[in-house]
XYZ file of C-alpha atoms in Angstrom:
306
model
C -12.098 9.920 28.603
C -11.299 6.338 27.800
C -13.068 3.061 28.481
C -11.801 -0.440 28.159
C -14.285 -3.167 27.310
C -13.488 -6.778 26.713
C -14.502 -8.320 23.404
C -14.409 -11.850 22.134
C -11.151 -12.635 20.399
C -11.495 -13.280 16.704
C -9.233 -13.476 13.707
C -10.304 -10.798 11.278
C -9.248 -9.917 7.757
C -10.141 -6.274 8.328
C -6.759 -4.660 8.764
C -5.495 -1.789 6.709
C -1.852 -2.563 6.225
C -1.620 -3.793 9.773
C -1.721 -7.454 9.052
C -3.905 -10.462 9.253
C -3.484 -12.106 12.669
C -3.862 -15.671 11.424
C -1.408 -15.249 8.576
C 1.202 -12.641 9.382
C 2.634 -11.054 12.507
C 2.045 -7.357 13.210
C 4.937 -4.933 13.483
C 7.158 -5.973 16.389
C 10.394 -4.734 17.820
C 13.372 -6.931 16.894
C 15.653 -5.679 19.664
C 15.933 -8.991 21.420
C 14.264 -11.155 24.013
C 12.019 -9.177 26.328
C 11.931 -6.112 24.079
C 8.680 -4.223 23.761
C 6.305 -5.557 21.131
C 4.249 -3.046 19.192
C 1.165 -3.330 17.003
C 0.465 -0.636 14.397
C -2.733 -0.374 12.364
C -4.166 2.036 9.839
C -7.894 2.774 9.962
C -10.128 3.862 7.108
C -12.139 6.552 8.875
C -15.055 7.093 6.483
C -17.161 5.256 3.931
C -15.664 7.079 0.923
C -12.104 6.094 1.880
C -13.288 2.522 2.529
C -14.820 2.279 -0.956
C -11.713 3.746 -2.583
C -9.378 1.330 -0.795
C -11.309 -1.855 -1.610
C -9.559 -2.055 -4.986
C -6.313 -2.797 -3.098
C -7.806 -5.813 -1.306
C -7.554 -4.195 2.091
C -10.829 -5.513 3.478
C -13.594 -7.908 2.499
C -16.116 -6.349 4.909
C -19.540 -5.650 3.409
C -19.504 -1.956 4.290
C -17.652 0.633 6.363
C -19.760 0.018 9.467
C -18.908 -3.701 9.390
C -15.270 -2.845 8.747
C -15.136 -0.638 11.863
C -16.760 -3.366 13.979
C -14.191 -5.922 12.800
C -11.328 -3.476 13.302
C -12.529 -2.803 16.859
C -12.336 -6.531 17.593
C -8.851 -6.709 16.109
C -7.703 -3.818 18.314
C -9.218 -5.450 21.408
C -7.278 -8.612 20.582
C -4.084 -6.596 20.055
C -4.425 -4.983 23.496
C -4.236 -8.439 25.052
C -1.245 -9.560 23.010
C 1.027 -6.536 22.583
C 2.765 -4.061 24.880
C 1.917 -1.084 22.674
C -1.017 -0.631 20.296
C -1.043 2.397 18.017
C -3.250 3.532 15.159
C -3.332 6.191 12.497
C -5.723 7.289 9.808
C -5.231 5.382 6.562
C -5.651 8.110 3.941
C -5.979 6.692 0.385
C -4.550 9.728 -1.381
C -1.580 9.899 0.991
C -1.035 6.181 0.426
C -1.173 6.474 -3.366
C 1.319 9.343 -3.326
C 3.603 7.374 -0.990
C 3.520 4.357 -3.334
C 4.201 6.543 -6.378
C 7.156 8.184 -4.637
C 8.706 4.858 -3.627
C 7.730 2.808 -6.676
C 5.419 0.469 -4.755
C 2.332 -1.481 -5.796
C -0.615 -0.323 -3.620
C -2.138 -3.804 -3.760
C 0.907 -5.358 -2.065
C 0.552 -5.716 1.737
C 4.199 -4.760 2.124
C 3.453 -1.343 0.640
C 0.826 -0.732 3.304
C 3.244 -1.804 6.027
C 5.876 0.659 4.833
C 3.319 3.452 4.628
C 2.094 2.876 8.185
C 5.547 2.963 9.786
C 6.973 5.734 7.607
C 9.117 7.764 10.071
C 8.132 11.105 8.551
C 4.485 10.393 9.454
C 5.050 9.155 13.008
C 3.356 12.255 14.413
C 0.050 10.889 13.079
C 0.180 7.786 15.295
C -2.021 7.642 18.392
C -1.839 5.140 21.267
C -4.968 2.986 21.491
C -6.109 2.092 25.010
C -9.543 0.577 24.499
C -11.552 3.596 23.359
C -14.782 3.095 21.417
C -13.483 3.107 17.863
C -16.553 4.619 16.200
C -16.970 7.191 18.978
C -14.276 9.699 19.839
C -11.277 7.722 18.549
C -11.993 7.888 14.797
C -12.380 11.713 14.856
C -9.118 11.852 16.835
C -7.398 9.860 14.076
C -8.625 12.378 11.501
C -7.403 15.289 13.626
C -4.077 13.517 14.231
C -3.449 13.406 10.477
C -4.269 17.106 10.149
C -2.167 17.873 13.206
C 0.718 15.861 11.817
C 0.727 17.808 8.564
C 0.762 21.076 10.510
C 3.600 19.808 12.735
C 5.637 18.940 9.637
C 5.043 22.448 8.280
C 6.078 24.068 11.575
C 9.132 21.819 11.803
C 10.162 22.784 8.277
C 9.903 26.468 9.201
C 12.165 25.822 12.193
C 14.757 23.918 10.128
C 13.937 20.593 11.747
C 14.387 21.866 15.276
C 10.863 21.019 16.429
C 10.615 17.262 15.824
C 14.243 16.373 16.369
C 15.095 16.134 12.695
C 17.769 18.829 12.696
C 20.664 16.407 12.735
C 23.281 18.979 11.792
C 21.830 21.844 13.803
C 24.121 23.574 16.239
C 23.367 23.785 19.942
C 22.353 27.426 19.688
C 19.627 26.573 17.155
C 18.341 23.744 19.333
C 18.236 26.029 22.389
C 16.459 28.722 20.357
C 13.669 26.329 19.339
C 13.439 24.776 22.797
C 13.128 28.204 24.424
C 10.394 29.243 21.990
C 8.533 25.981 22.660
C 8.672 26.583 26.406
C 7.441 30.150 25.919
C 4.553 28.840 23.820
C 3.617 26.335 26.503
C 3.686 29.095 29.105
C 1.405 31.296 26.976
C -1.137 28.476 26.772
C -0.866 27.762 30.509
C -1.566 31.396 31.380
C -4.605 31.434 29.094
C -6.043 28.448 30.964
C -5.130 29.662 34.458
C -6.819 32.991 33.786
C -9.948 31.257 32.471
C -10.406 29.120 35.579
C -12.520 25.984 35.816
C -14.714 25.164 32.868
C -15.022 23.469 29.497
C -13.276 25.310 26.680
C -11.978 25.124 23.152
C -8.879 26.970 21.988
C -8.638 28.045 18.354
C -5.275 29.293 17.174
C -3.971 30.633 13.863
C -0.522 31.907 12.933
C 0.261 33.410 9.523
C 3.358 31.646 8.243
C 5.337 31.307 5.006
C 3.830 28.511 2.947
C 0.392 28.801 4.528
C -1.370 29.434 7.799
C -0.591 27.261 10.832
C -3.776 26.339 12.685
C -4.485 24.397 15.868
C -7.518 23.603 17.980
C -7.852 21.890 21.333
C -10.731 20.974 23.613
C -9.931 21.470 27.294
C -11.637 20.437 30.528
C -10.286 22.234 33.596
C -11.277 21.380 37.165
C -11.445 23.650 40.201
C -8.044 22.458 41.452
C -6.357 23.403 38.185
C -6.092 19.872 36.782
C -6.489 19.989 32.995
C -7.748 17.278 30.643
C -6.578 17.621 27.040
C -5.566 15.128 24.376
C -1.772 14.873 24.173
C -1.689 15.341 20.408
C -3.756 18.537 20.638
C -1.498 19.959 23.352
C 1.579 19.155 21.272
C 0.156 20.929 18.234
C -0.901 24.055 20.158
C 2.575 24.380 21.685
C 4.231 23.754 18.315
C 2.205 26.464 16.548
C 2.835 28.920 19.380
C 6.523 27.975 19.249
C 6.816 28.665 15.517
C 4.971 31.966 15.866
C 7.132 33.196 18.732
C 10.431 31.946 17.301
C 9.857 33.509 13.876
C 7.854 36.506 15.179
C 4.814 35.747 13.036
C 1.405 37.418 13.465
C -1.324 35.313 14.996
C -4.679 35.236 16.775
C -6.088 32.929 19.453
C -9.606 32.519 20.843
C -10.468 30.592 24.006
C -14.210 30.046 24.348
C -16.652 27.801 26.150
C -18.441 27.523 29.505
C -16.789 28.994 32.571
C -17.700 27.434 35.914
C -17.849 24.082 37.688
C -20.098 21.673 39.483
C -18.616 22.942 42.767
C -20.251 26.307 42.097
C -23.723 24.729 42.105
C -23.490 23.955 38.418
C -23.421 27.591 37.353
C -21.823 27.921 33.933
C -21.303 31.184 32.101
C -20.508 31.545 28.387
C -17.056 33.012 27.852
C -14.888 33.936 24.883
C -11.537 35.732 25.017
C -9.177 36.738 22.209
C -5.460 37.458 22.045
C -3.229 38.486 19.192
C 0.469 38.463 18.506
C 2.569 40.738 16.399
C 5.395 38.230 16.720
C 7.467 38.411 19.900
C 4.635 38.034 22.429
C 0.893 37.559 22.954
C -1.427 40.267 24.326
C -5.179 40.945 24.535
C -6.637 41.608 21.095
C -7.048 45.288 20.234
C -10.796 44.799 19.705
C -13.512 42.192 19.174
C -12.384 39.164 17.139
C -14.268 36.571 15.109
C -12.327 33.378 14.422
C -13.882 30.344 12.704
C -17.304 31.761 13.432
C -16.591 32.357 17.144
C -16.946 35.940 18.391
C -14.689 36.957 21.294
C -13.838 40.046 23.281
C -10.248 41.063 24.118
C -8.777 38.665 26.648
C -7.134 39.337 29.974
C -3.479 40.323 30.206
C -1.377 37.157 30.339
C 1.328 39.056 32.202
C -0.947 39.363 35.234
C -1.580 35.609 35.437
C 0.746 33.625 37.681
């Protein structure tokens, strides 16, 4: 759910590589008159990261709470001035490694700019539409970084066919990945259709070379089948399912939460279902499953769900 509240416009020196409004212009498209203008900002999501980054002159705020308040005002101002406003978690260790790799000085604003718009990390960017920064949006930024790392891993396993980086891939490879992605999306859809209306969380793990691929998504489903899920979570779930199906990797999934709706007089029932995959397909788990502390019984057959 998003809300959009107006705030007083104010120049703030609180940006993390995104730029000081009174001194420098944020990232903008240079494609010509009338082209879309974009604003990109990195956000320090916790007090420890804020303290670590102060040595680079990123913010002169007294503490992390003040920094978030100033950053929220900057984002509100950006919404009024730019066509697109996007944000990502500013992770100090990632930034230091990026600067070391490219021979950059972390204290230079230009280094922060390059880090924020690094193409290989574009999957960590989220559109900002006026959400409360210190509420749901900051945790989403943290998850987007984790999701982005998992997407990069899955894309590597699929030879760049997942994120469009397989420049030299043949058409057959592209079709193979696309088909697996569609199959993964259909698996997820059938899980939700079978569950019916309710509030759920999906937890998914696939054992892969180089480490386990994991995804989680919170889902709100209404009586008419309309589903509310964050785009970045949906993308990650489909990507992990895609990699598992394409490479025939073993995996387990648990869908749990409260089944029911306000239309049924507010009756909600706890529910938890589990499925497993030996590689080519997903089926009800052979027995009870415990995943990330959640206990679940074997799920319903996905083949019987339309």
